Amino acid sequence: MKTFYGTELPNPLMLGTAQYPSPAILEQAFRDSGAGVATVSLRRESGAGQTFWQMIRELGVLILPNTAGCHTVKEAVTTAHMAREVFETPWIKLELIGHTDSLQPDVFQLVEAARILTEDGFQVFPYTTDDLIVGERLLEAGCEVLMPWGAPIGSGRGLNNEYALRAMRAEFPDVPLVVDAGIGLPSHAAHAIELGYDAVLLNTAVARAGDPVLMAKAMAQATLAGQLAHQADPIEARDMAEPSTPVVGKAFLS
Amino acid sequence: MAGLAVASELVSRGAKVQVFDPGGPPGPHGCSWWAGGMLAPWCEYENAEEPVLRLGQRAIDWWAGRTKVQRCGTLVVANTRDLPDLRRFARRTEAFVEADRAKIAELEPDLHGFGKGLFFDQEAHLDPRQALQDLHRGLKEQGVEFHRKLAPAQIEHAIDCRGLHAREYLHDLRGVKGEMLVVRCPDVELTRPVRLLHPRMPLYIVPRGDGIYMLGATMIESEDSSRITARSMLELLSAAYALNPAFGEAEVLEIGVDLRPAFPDNLPRIRRLGRTIYANGLYRHGYLLAPALAQGVADLALDNTHTEMVDEDRA
């Protein structure tokens, strides 16, 4: 199993911590799903989110602070430094938004910020597109993890471009890869893991579900199923039926 | 507001009450001053737990006996691109009718460009500041004494309704930041609270009469009540602008920022520790759940009955 900057995850599910009906439901979603990583946003709360952050610490899971809502390298770097102080971790999920409507990452600034932060000792988890060259540049900048999107943040559209995600997996066989954003259903999460992705990161699909705790459990089970399926070496899809019992010796009527 | 509501309920059951508030009569020192004043249990149920729906339904009649309540319902609309959110909202709650373009135009002729909405006809709203003043005046008329200071330590039966100020006794209480604006825009005439679904926060606009509107409210897990951010202000104003571009000409009268006291499940609690009963954690449901909270406190204080909000009793 691949490690994330030397840390092995208990399971392939990472959950966000925004938009839940209450912190109590958030906590239950983590407990029932066994998700091993919690992402937390720092941008909007600035220094005054201490009580909420303490609740997140008490979940007892790995914390991956993020730079959600940052639009410039400068903002992202400042937020990352604050995150390191608040949560005492070198991990940072680097998010640099380039487009307000689609929340598409600005990959040019992303690479620049990734370089600055890596040189400063951060372990960067970049939220990126499924572009191979951007992925290469991020690795050159010092990232040891890539987090391509499945679809735009919060859209719940699943894996929009399976071909690109497969290509990325094939291109970077040794890099831990996480599908981040766009997951709406457990089947999307399972699909990503079946493709060989090492984890999925999602928030809205769970937090805004009618029953977030139930959905978190469903996501956990789906990622586990995906993992088993990937290890089991699934069959190739083919165009013709392949009978599982021999047909030789049976009467053909047509 | 929690304190006044509790006092009002106790007095209505024949108890003798004194009220202590170092801030004086109702004013900007209480977060209820900045509230929307919506009595909307069905809309709130979309993102809250079941007690909010059930207990909140008592609120409309409780308030109607004490202040002016407008029973005009709530209209929920969404921009075309956010229609999935409207469908989700409808699935998550009840007691509404679907409103098409014609129905929306009939209810609120000044709303433009919305083809689909939900109308919750049993909901109501009040003017929070008027309600606070009416409670205060009503209690005075019934002989309740008000003291502009902290309650003395030696009181036989104390009820602490101080919101976040009671934190040192309620360790699981936190503040959730809310930001709001009050604008004047006589060009727009809305008669009922309108909610605009938005992927990141529930935005609403509540008419206060005379062309005055309250725009609310952000929900941020932060305990900094010192400032509104430019982003929040932009989001609130663009929501108003999306409802009717005439809001572009509105005069900004007030900017409000405060913290909602909340427990981890965002539901209110009644706790008796020694001789003090703590009533707290109304979160974003102050006017909606204060009547049920007040009734629960009165049940405990006067009849020693434990209703569902009581989570700890170490008398």
Coordinates of C-alpha atoms in Angstrom, one line a residue:
Chain A
M1 CA 0.0 0.0 0.0
K2 CA 1.3 3.4 -0.9
T3 CA 1.9 5.9 1.9
F4 CA 1.1 9.6 2.0
Y5 CA 4.4 11.2 2.9
G6 CA 5.3 8.2 4.9
T7 CA 1.9 7.8 6.6
E8 CA -0.3 4.8 5.8
L9 CA -4.0 5.5 5.8
P10 CA -6.4 3.2 7.7
N11 CA -8.8 3.2 4.8
P12 CA -9.2 5.0 1.4
L13 CA -11.8 7.5 2.6
M14 CA -11.0 11.2 3.3
L15 CA -13.9 13.4 4.5
G16 CA -14.4 17.1 4.5
T17 CA -15.8 18.9 7.6
A18 CA -17.9 21.6 6.1
Q19 CA -21.7 22.0 5.6
Y20 CA -22.9 19.3 8.1
P21 CA -26.2 20.0 9.9
S22 CA -24.2 20.0 13.2
P23 CA -20.8 19.1 14.6
A24 CA -22.5 16.2 16.4
I25 CA -23.6 14.7 13.1
L26 CA -20.1 15.4 11.6
E27 CA -18.6 13.5 14.5
Q28 CA -21.0 10.5 14.0
A29 CA -20.2 10.4 10.3
F30 CA -16.5 10.0 11.1
R31 CA -17.1 7.4 13.8
D32 CA -19.5 5.3 11.7
S33 CA -17.4 5.5 8.5
G34 CA -14.0 5.1 10.0
A35 CA -12.7 7.7 7.6
G36 CA -9.1 8.2 8.5
V37 CA -8.5 11.8 7.3
A38 CA -10.4 15.0 7.9
T39 CA -9.9 18.0 5.8
V40 CA -10.5 21.4 7.4
S41 CA -10.8 24.8 5.9
L42 CA -9.1 27.8 7.6
R43 CA -9.7 30.6 5.2
R44 CA -13.0 32.0 6.4
E45 CA -12.6 31.3 10.1
S46 CA -9.2 33.0 10.4
G47 CA -8.0 32.9 14.0
A48 CA -11.4 32.5 15.6
G49 CA -12.4 29.0 14.7
Q50 CA -10.6 27.5 17.7
T51 CA -13.7 25.8 19.3
F52 CA -14.6 24.1 16.0
W53 CA -11.1 23.1 15.3
Q54 CA -10.8 21.6 18.7
M55 CA -13.8 19.4 17.9
I56 CA -12.0 18.3 14.7
R57 CA -8.9 17.4 16.7
E58 CA -11.0 15.4 19.1
L59 CA -12.1 13.2 16.2
G60 CA -8.7 11.5 16.6
V61 CA -8.1 11.2 12.8
L62 CA -5.4 12.6 10.7
I63 CA -6.0 16.2 9.9
L64 CA -5.4 17.6 6.4
P65 CA -5.9 21.4 6.6
N66 CA -6.9 23.0 3.3
T67 CA -6.6 26.3 1.6
A68 CA -10.2 26.3 0.2
G69 CA -11.3 29.7 -1.0
C70 CA -7.9 31.0 -1.8
H71 CA -7.5 32.6 -5.2
T72 CA -3.8 33.7 -5.2
V73 CA -0.5 32.1 -4.3
K74 CA 0.0 34.7 -1.6
E75 CA -3.3 33.9 0.1
A76 CA -2.7 30.1 -0.1
V77 CA 0.8 30.4 1.3
T78 CA -0.4 32.5 4.2
T79 CA -3.2 30.1 4.9
A80 CA -0.9 27.2 4.8
H81 CA 1.4 28.7 7.4
M82 CA -1.6 29.4 9.6
A83 CA -2.7 25.8 9.2
R84 CA 0.7 24.5 10.2
E85 CA 0.6 26.6 13.4
V86 CA -3.0 25.7 14.3
F87 CA -2.9 22.0 13.6
E88 CA 0.9 21.3 14.0
T89 CA 1.1 19.3 10.8
P90 CA 3.2 19.7 7.7
W91 CA 0.3 18.4 5.6
I92 CA -1.6 20.9 3.5
K93 CA -4.2 20.3 0.9
L94 CA -3.4 23.0 -1.6
E95 CA -6.5 24.5 -3.3
L96 CA -6.1 27.5 -5.6
I97 CA -9.4 28.4 -7.2
G98 CA -9.2 29.8 -10.7
H99 CA -12.8 30.2 -11.6
T100 CA -15.6 31.2 -9.2
D101 CA -18.4 29.3 -10.9
S102 CA -16.8 26.0 -11.6
L103 CA -14.2 26.3 -8.7
Q104 CA -11.7 24.9 -11.2
P105 CA -8.2 24.9 -9.9
D106 CA -5.8 27.5 -11.3
V107 CA -3.0 25.1 -12.2
F108 CA -0.4 27.7 -13.0
Q109 CA -0.6 29.3 -9.5
L110 CA -1.0 25.8 -8.0
V111 CA 2.5 24.7 -9.3
E112 CA 4.1 27.9 -8.1
A113 CA 2.5 27.7 -4.6
A114 CA 3.4 24.0 -4.4
R115 CA 7.0 24.8 -5.0
I116 CA 7.1 27.6 -2.4
L117 CA 5.4 25.4 0.2
T118 CA 7.5 22.3 -0.4
E119 CA 10.7 24.3 -0.1
D120 CA 9.4 25.5 3.2
G121 CA 9.0 22.0 4.5
F122 CA 5.2 21.5 3.8
Q123 CA 3.9 18.2 2.5
V124 CA 1.6 19.3 -0.2
F125 CA -1.6 17.5 -1.4
P126 CA -2.4 19.5 -4.5
Y127 CA -6.0 19.7 -5.8
T128 CA -5.5 19.6 -9.5
T129 CA -7.2 18.7 -12.8
D130 CA -6.6 15.4 -14.6
D131 CA -3.9 17.0 -16.8
L132 CA -0.8 14.8 -17.0
I133 CA 1.6 17.7 -17.6
V134 CA 0.3 19.6 -14.7
G135 CA 0.8 16.4 -12.6
E136 CA 4.4 16.2 -13.8
R137 CA 5.0 19.8 -12.9
L138 CA 3.6 19.3 -9.5
L139 CA 5.8 16.3 -8.8
E140 CA 8.8 18.4 -10.0
A141 CA 7.8 21.1 -7.6
G142 CA 8.1 18.5 -4.8
C143 CA 4.6 17.1 -4.4
E144 CA 4.5 13.4 -3.5
V145 CA 0.8 13.1 -3.8
L146 CA -1.6 14.2 -6.6
M147 CA -5.3 14.9 -6.2
P148 CA -7.1 15.2 -9.5
W149 CA -10.7 16.1 -9.6
G150 CA -13.5 13.7 -10.6
A151 CA -15.8 16.6 -11.5
P152 CA -16.2 20.2 -10.2
I153 CA -16.4 20.6 -6.4
G154 CA -19.9 20.0 -5.0
S155 CA -21.3 18.9 -8.4
G156 CA -21.7 15.2 -7.5
R157 CA -21.2 14.2 -11.1
G158 CA -18.8 11.4 -10.4
L159 CA -15.8 10.7 -12.7
N160 CA -16.3 13.0 -15.6
N161 CA -13.4 11.8 -17.6
E162 CA -12.5 8.2 -16.8
Y163 CA -10.1 8.0 -19.6
A164 CA -8.0 10.9 -18.2
L165 CA -8.0 9.4 -14.7
R166 CA -6.9 6.0 -16.1
A167 CA -4.1 7.7 -18.0
M168 CA -3.0 9.5 -14.9
R169 CA -2.9 6.3 -12.9
A170 CA -0.9 4.6 -15.7
E171 CA 1.5 7.6 -16.0
F172 CA 2.2 7.9 -12.3
P173 CA 2.2 4.3 -11.1
D174 CA 4.1 4.9 -7.9
V175 CA 2.5 8.2 -6.8
P176 CA -0.4 8.1 -4.3
L177 CA -3.4 9.4 -6.2
V178 CA -6.6 10.7 -4.7
V179 CA -9.8 11.6 -6.6
D180 CA -10.8 14.8 -4.9
A181 CA -14.1 16.6 -5.7
G182 CA -17.1 15.6 -7.8
I183 CA -18.0 12.4 -6.0
G184 CA -21.8 12.2 -5.5
L185 CA -22.5 8.5 -4.9
P186 CA -20.8 5.5 -3.4
S187 CA -20.6 4.0 -6.9
H188 CA -18.4 6.9 -8.0
A189 CA -16.1 6.4 -5.0
A190 CA -15.9 2.6 -5.7
H191 CA -15.2 3.4 -9.3
A192 CA -12.3 5.6 -8.5
I193 CA -10.7 3.0 -6.2
E194 CA -11.4 0.2 -8.8
L195 CA -9.3 2.3 -11.2
G196 CA -6.4 2.0 -8.8
Y197 CA -6.7 5.3 -7.0
D198 CA -5.4 5.2 -3.5
A199 CA -8.2 7.2 -1.9
V200 CA -11.1 9.5 -2.5
L201 CA -11.8 12.9 -0.8
L202 CA -15.3 14.1 -0.6
N203 CA -17.5 16.4 1.5
T204 CA -20.7 17.7 0.0
A205 CA -22.0 14.2 -1.0
V206 CA -21.9 13.2 2.7
A207 CA -22.6 16.5 4.5
R208 CA -25.6 17.5 2.3
A209 CA -27.1 14.0 2.1
G210 CA -30.4 13.7 3.8
D211 CA -28.7 11.4 6.3
P212 CA -25.0 12.2 6.4
V213 CA -24.1 9.4 8.8
L214 CA -25.7 6.8 6.6
M215 CA -24.0 8.2 3.5
A216 CA -20.6 8.3 5.2
K217 CA -21.0 4.6 6.0
A218 CA -22.0 3.9 2.4
M219 CA -19.0 5.7 1.1
A220 CA -16.7 3.8 3.4
Q221 CA -18.1 0.5 2.3
A222 CA -17.9 1.5 -1.3
T223 CA -14.2 2.4 -1.1
L224 CA -13.5 -0.8 0.7
A225 CA -15.4 -2.8 -2.1
G226 CA -13.4 -0.8 -4.7
Q227 CA -10.1 -1.7 -2.9
L228 CA -11.0 -5.4 -2.8
A229 CA -12.0 -5.4 -6.4
H230 CA -8.8 -3.7 -7.5
Q231 CA -6.7 -6.2 -5.6
A232 CA -8.8 -9.1 -7.0
D233 CA -7.8 -8.1 -10.6
P234 CA -11.1 -7.7 -12.3
I235 CA -11.9 -9.3 -15.6
E236 CA -11.7 -7.3 -18.8
A237 CA -15.0 -6.1 -20.3
R238 CA -15.6 -7.7 -23.7
D239 CA -18.2 -7.4 -26.5
M240 CA -19.4 -11.1 -26.7
A241 CA -21.0 -13.2 -24.0
E242 CA -18.6 -15.7 -22.5
P243 CA -20.5 -18.6 -21.0
S244 CA -19.2 -19.7 -17.7
T245 CA -20.3 -23.3 -18.4
P246 CA -18.9 -25.2 -21.5
V247 CA -21.3 -25.3 -24.4
V248 CA -19.6 -28.1 -26.2
G249 CA -21.8 -31.2 -26.3
K250 CA -25.0 -29.2 -25.7
A251 CA -27.7 -29.1 -28.3
F252 CA -27.7 -25.9 -30.3
L253 CA -31.1 -25.0 -31.5
S254 CA -30.3 -22.0 -33.6
Chain B
M1 CA -34.5 37.1 24.2
A2 CA -34.2 33.7 25.9
G3 CA -34.3 35.4 29.3
L4 CA -37.4 37.5 28.4
A5 CA -39.1 34.4 26.9
V6 CA -38.4 32.4 30.0
A7 CA -39.6 35.2 32.3
S8 CA -42.8 35.6 30.2
E9 CA -43.6 31.9 30.5
L10 CA -42.9 31.8 34.2
V11 CA -45.0 34.9 34.9
S12 CA -47.9 33.4 32.8
R13 CA -47.8 30.4 35.1
G14 CA -48.0 32.6 38.2
A15 CA -44.3 32.7 39.3
K16 CA -42.7 35.8 40.7
V17 CA -39.7 36.8 38.5
Q18 CA -36.9 39.4 38.6
V19 CA -34.8 40.0 35.5
F20 CA -31.1 40.9 35.7
D21 CA -29.3 42.2 32.6
P22 CA -26.2 44.4 32.9
G23 CA -26.8 45.5 29.3
G24 CA -30.2 47.0 30.2
P25 CA -33.4 46.8 28.2
P26 CA -33.4 44.9 24.9
G27 CA -30.8 46.2 22.5
P28 CA -27.8 45.4 20.4
H29 CA -26.0 43.7 23.2
G30 CA -28.1 40.5 22.7
C31 CA -27.7 38.4 19.5
S32 CA -31.5 38.2 19.2
W33 CA -31.4 41.9 18.2
W34 CA -29.8 40.9 15.0
A35 CA -32.1 37.9 14.2
G36 CA -34.3 37.5 11.2
G37 CA -37.4 36.7 13.2
M38 CA -38.6 34.0 11.0
L39 CA -41.0 31.5 12.5
A40 CA -40.2 28.8 9.9
P41 CA -40.1 25.3 11.3
W42 CA -40.7 23.6 8.0
C43 CA -38.0 25.5 6.1
E44 CA -35.5 25.1 8.9
Y45 CA -36.2 21.4 9.0
E46 CA -34.4 21.1 5.7
N47 CA -31.1 21.2 7.5
A48 CA -32.0 20.6 11.2
E49 CA -33.1 17.8 13.4
E50 CA -36.6 16.7 14.1
P51 CA -37.2 18.7 17.4
V52 CA -36.8 21.9 15.4
L53 CA -39.8 21.0 13.3
R54 CA -41.9 19.7 16.1
L55 CA -41.1 22.2 18.9
G56 CA -40.9 25.1 16.4
Q57 CA -44.5 24.7 15.5
R58 CA -45.5 25.9 19.0
A59 CA -43.7 29.2 18.4
I60 CA -46.2 31.0 16.1
D61 CA -49.1 30.9 18.6
W62 CA -46.8 31.6 21.6
W63 CA -45.5 34.8 20.0
A64 CA -48.9 35.8 18.6
G65 CA -50.1 36.1 22.2
R66 CA -47.2 38.6 23.0
T67 CA -46.3 40.6 19.9
K68 CA -47.4 41.2 16.3
V69 CA -46.9 38.1 14.2
Q70 CA -47.3 38.2 10.4
R71 CA -48.8 35.0 9.1
C72 CA -47.9 35.3 5.4
G73 CA -45.9 32.1 4.9
T74 CA -42.4 31.8 3.4
L75 CA -41.5 31.6 -0.3
V76 CA -38.4 29.6 -1.3
V77 CA -36.9 30.2 -4.8
A78 CA -33.7 29.2 -6.6
N79 CA -32.0 30.4 -9.7
T80 CA -32.3 27.9 -12.7
R81 CA -28.8 26.6 -12.2
D82 CA -29.6 25.7 -8.5
L83 CA -32.8 23.9 -9.2
P84 CA -31.3 20.6 -7.9
D85 CA -31.0 22.4 -4.5
L86 CA -34.7 23.3 -4.7
R87 CA -35.7 19.7 -5.4
R88 CA -33.5 18.6 -2.5
F89 CA -35.0 21.2 -0.2
A90 CA -38.5 19.9 -1.2
R91 CA -37.5 16.3 -0.4
R92 CA -36.1 17.2 2.9
T93 CA -39.2 18.9 4.4
E94 CA -42.9 19.1 4.2
A95 CA -46.0 21.4 4.4
F96 CA -45.4 23.3 1.2
V97 CA -47.0 23.7 -2.2
E98 CA -45.0 24.0 -5.4
A99 CA -45.1 27.5 -6.9
D100 CA -44.8 28.0 -10.6
R101 CA -44.1 31.3 -12.3
A102 CA -47.7 32.5 -12.1
K103 CA -48.0 31.6 -8.4
I104 CA -44.8 33.3 -7.6
A105 CA -46.0 36.4 -9.4
E106 CA -49.2 36.3 -7.6
L107 CA -47.5 36.0 -4.2
E108 CA -44.7 38.4 -4.7
P109 CA -45.1 40.5 -7.9
D110 CA -41.7 42.1 -7.3
L111 CA -39.7 38.9 -7.6
H112 CA -38.3 38.6 -11.0
G113 CA -37.0 35.7 -13.1
F114 CA -38.0 32.8 -10.9
G115 CA -39.9 30.0 -12.6
K116 CA -40.0 27.5 -9.7
G117 CA -40.4 27.9 -6.0
L118 CA -41.9 26.4 -2.8
F119 CA -44.5 28.1 -0.7
F120 CA -44.8 27.3 3.0
D121 CA -48.2 28.8 3.8
Q122 CA -48.2 28.0 7.5
E123 CA -45.1 29.9 8.4
A124 CA -44.9 33.3 9.9
H125 CA -42.4 36.1 10.9
L126 CA -42.1 38.8 13.4
D127 CA -40.0 41.9 13.9
P128 CA -37.4 40.7 16.5
R129 CA -36.8 44.2 18.0
Q130 CA -40.5 44.9 18.3
A131 CA -41.0 41.4 19.9
L132 CA -38.2 42.1 22.4
Q133 CA -39.7 45.4 23.3
D134 CA -43.2 44.0 23.6
L135 CA -42.0 41.2 25.9
H136 CA -40.1 43.7 28.0
R137 CA -43.1 46.1 28.3
G138 CA -45.5 43.3 28.9
L139 CA -43.4 41.9 31.8
K140 CA -43.0 45.3 33.3
E141 CA -46.8 45.8 33.2
Q142 CA -47.2 42.6 35.0
G143 CA -44.9 43.8 37.8
V144 CA -41.7 42.1 36.9
E145 CA -38.7 44.1 38.2
F146 CA -35.7 44.7 35.9
H147 CA -32.2 45.3 37.3
R148 CA -29.4 46.7 35.2
K149 CA -26.7 44.5 36.7
L150 CA -25.6 40.9 37.1
A151 CA -27.7 38.8 39.3
P152 CA -26.4 38.5 42.9
A153 CA -24.7 35.2 43.7
Q154 CA -27.1 34.2 46.4
I155 CA -30.4 33.7 44.7
E156 CA -32.6 30.8 45.6
H157 CA -33.7 29.9 42.1
A158 CA -31.6 31.3 39.3
I159 CA -32.1 30.8 35.6
D160 CA -29.1 31.7 33.5
C161 CA -30.1 32.6 29.9
R162 CA -26.9 34.5 29.1
G163 CA -26.0 32.8 25.8
L164 CA -22.2 32.7 25.3
H165 CA -21.6 34.6 28.5
A166 CA -22.5 31.4 30.3
R167 CA -19.6 29.5 28.7
E168 CA -17.6 29.0 31.8
Y169 CA -20.4 26.8 33.1
L170 CA -21.3 25.2 29.8
H171 CA -18.1 23.8 28.3
D172 CA -19.7 22.4 25.2
L173 CA -21.1 25.7 24.1
R174 CA -19.6 27.4 21.1
G175 CA -20.2 30.5 19.0
V176 CA -21.3 30.4 15.4
K177 CA -20.8 33.6 13.6
G178 CA -23.6 35.3 11.7
E179 CA -23.6 38.4 9.6
M180 CA -26.6 40.4 8.5
L181 CA -27.6 43.7 6.8
V182 CA -30.6 45.9 7.1
V183 CA -31.4 47.9 4.0
R184 CA -34.0 50.4 2.9
C185 CA -35.4 49.9 -0.5
P186 CA -38.9 51.4 -1.0
D187 CA -38.8 50.4 -4.7
V188 CA -39.3 46.8 -3.8
E189 CA -42.3 45.5 -2.2
L190 CA -42.1 42.0 -0.6
T191 CA -44.7 40.9 1.9
R192 CA -43.2 37.7 3.3
P193 CA -39.7 36.2 4.0
V194 CA -38.1 35.0 0.8
R195 CA -35.3 32.4 0.8
L196 CA -32.9 32.1 -2.0
L197 CA -31.2 28.8 -2.2
H198 CA -27.5 29.0 -2.6
P199 CA -25.0 26.2 -2.6
R200 CA -23.0 27.7 0.2
M201 CA -25.4 29.3 2.7
P202 CA -29.1 29.8 3.3
L203 CA -29.8 33.4 2.3
Y204 CA -33.1 35.1 3.2
I205 CA -34.7 38.5 3.1
V206 CA -37.3 39.4 5.7
P207 CA -39.6 42.5 5.2
R208 CA -39.7 44.7 8.2
G209 CA -42.3 47.2 6.7
D210 CA -41.8 50.7 5.3
G211 CA -39.4 49.4 2.6
I212 CA -37.0 48.1 5.2
Y213 CA -35.5 44.6 4.7
M214 CA -33.2 42.4 6.8
L215 CA -30.8 40.3 4.7
G216 CA -29.2 37.3 6.4
A217 CA -27.4 35.4 7.4
T218 CA -24.0 33.8 7.1
M219 CA -23.1 30.8 9.2
I220 CA -19.4 30.5 10.0
E221 CA -17.7 28.3 12.5
S222 CA -15.8 31.3 13.9
E223 CA -16.0 33.2 17.2
D224 CA -14.9 36.5 15.9
S225 CA -17.8 38.9 16.2
S226 CA -15.8 42.0 15.6
R227 CA -16.3 42.4 11.8
I228 CA -18.2 41.6 8.7
T229 CA -16.0 40.4 5.8
A230 CA -16.3 41.9 2.3
R231 CA -17.1 38.4 1.0
S232 CA -20.1 38.0 3.3
M233 CA -21.4 41.5 2.4
L234 CA -21.0 40.8 -1.3
E235 CA -22.9 37.5 -1.0
L236 CA -25.7 39.0 1.0
L237 CA -26.1 41.9 -1.3
S238 CA -25.8 39.8 -4.5
A239 CA -28.6 37.6 -3.1
A240 CA -30.8 40.6 -2.7
Y241 CA -29.8 41.9 -6.2
A242 CA -30.6 38.5 -7.7
L243 CA -34.1 38.7 -6.2
N244 CA -34.7 42.1 -7.6
P245 CA -32.1 44.3 -9.3
A246 CA -33.8 47.3 -7.7
F247 CA -32.0 46.3 -4.5
G248 CA -28.9 47.7 -6.2
E249 CA -30.3 51.1 -5.2
A250 CA -31.0 50.1 -1.6
E251 CA -29.6 52.2 1.3
V252 CA -27.5 50.1 3.7
L253 CA -28.8 51.0 7.2
E254 CA -27.1 48.6 9.4
I255 CA -24.5 45.9 9.5
G256 CA -24.9 43.3 12.2
V257 CA -22.4 40.7 13.4
D258 CA -22.8 38.4 16.3
L259 CA -22.3 34.9 17.6
R260 CA -25.1 32.3 18.0
P261 CA -24.7 30.2 21.1
A262 CA -24.8 26.5 20.1
F263 CA -24.2 23.0 21.5
P264 CA -22.6 20.3 19.3
D265 CA -25.9 19.1 17.9
N266 CA -27.1 22.7 17.4
L267 CA -30.1 22.0 19.6
P268 CA -31.0 23.9 22.8
R269 CA -30.4 22.5 26.3
I270 CA -31.7 23.0 29.8
R271 CA -29.3 22.0 32.5
R272 CA -29.7 22.3 36.3
L273 CA -26.4 22.6 38.1
G274 CA -27.0 23.3 41.8
R275 CA -29.5 26.1 42.2
T276 CA -29.0 27.4 38.7
I277 CA -30.9 26.3 35.7
Y278 CA -29.1 27.0 32.4
A279 CA -31.2 27.6 29.3
N280 CA -29.0 28.0 26.3
G281 CA -27.9 26.9 22.8
L282 CA -30.7 28.4 20.7
Y283 CA -28.3 28.6 17.7
R284 CA -30.0 30.0 14.6
H285 CA -33.5 29.1 16.1
G286 CA -33.9 31.8 18.7
Y287 CA -37.4 33.0 18.1
L288 CA -38.4 29.6 16.8
L289 CA -37.4 27.5 19.8
A290 CA -37.4 30.1 22.6
P291 CA -41.1 29.3 23.5
A292 CA -40.3 25.6 23.8
L293 CA -37.2 26.3 25.8
A294 CA -39.1 28.6 28.1
Q295 CA -41.8 26.0 28.6
G296 CA -39.2 23.4 29.4
V297 CA -37.6 25.7 31.9
A298 CA -40.9 26.5 33.6
D299 CA -41.7 22.7 33.7
L300 CA -38.5 22.1 35.5
A301 CA -38.4 25.1 37.8
L302 CA -42.1 25.0 38.8
D303 CA -43.2 21.4 38.5
N304 CA -39.8 19.5 38.6
T305 CA -40.8 17.9 35.3
H306 CA -38.1 16.9 32.8
T307 CA -38.9 17.6 29.3
E308 CA -36.8 16.6 26.3
M309 CA -34.4 19.6 26.4
V310 CA -33.2 18.8 29.9
D311 CA -29.9 16.9 29.4
E312 CA -28.5 17.1 32.9
D313 CA -29.9 17.7 36.4
R314 CA -27.6 17.9 39.3
A315 CA -29.8 20.0 41.6

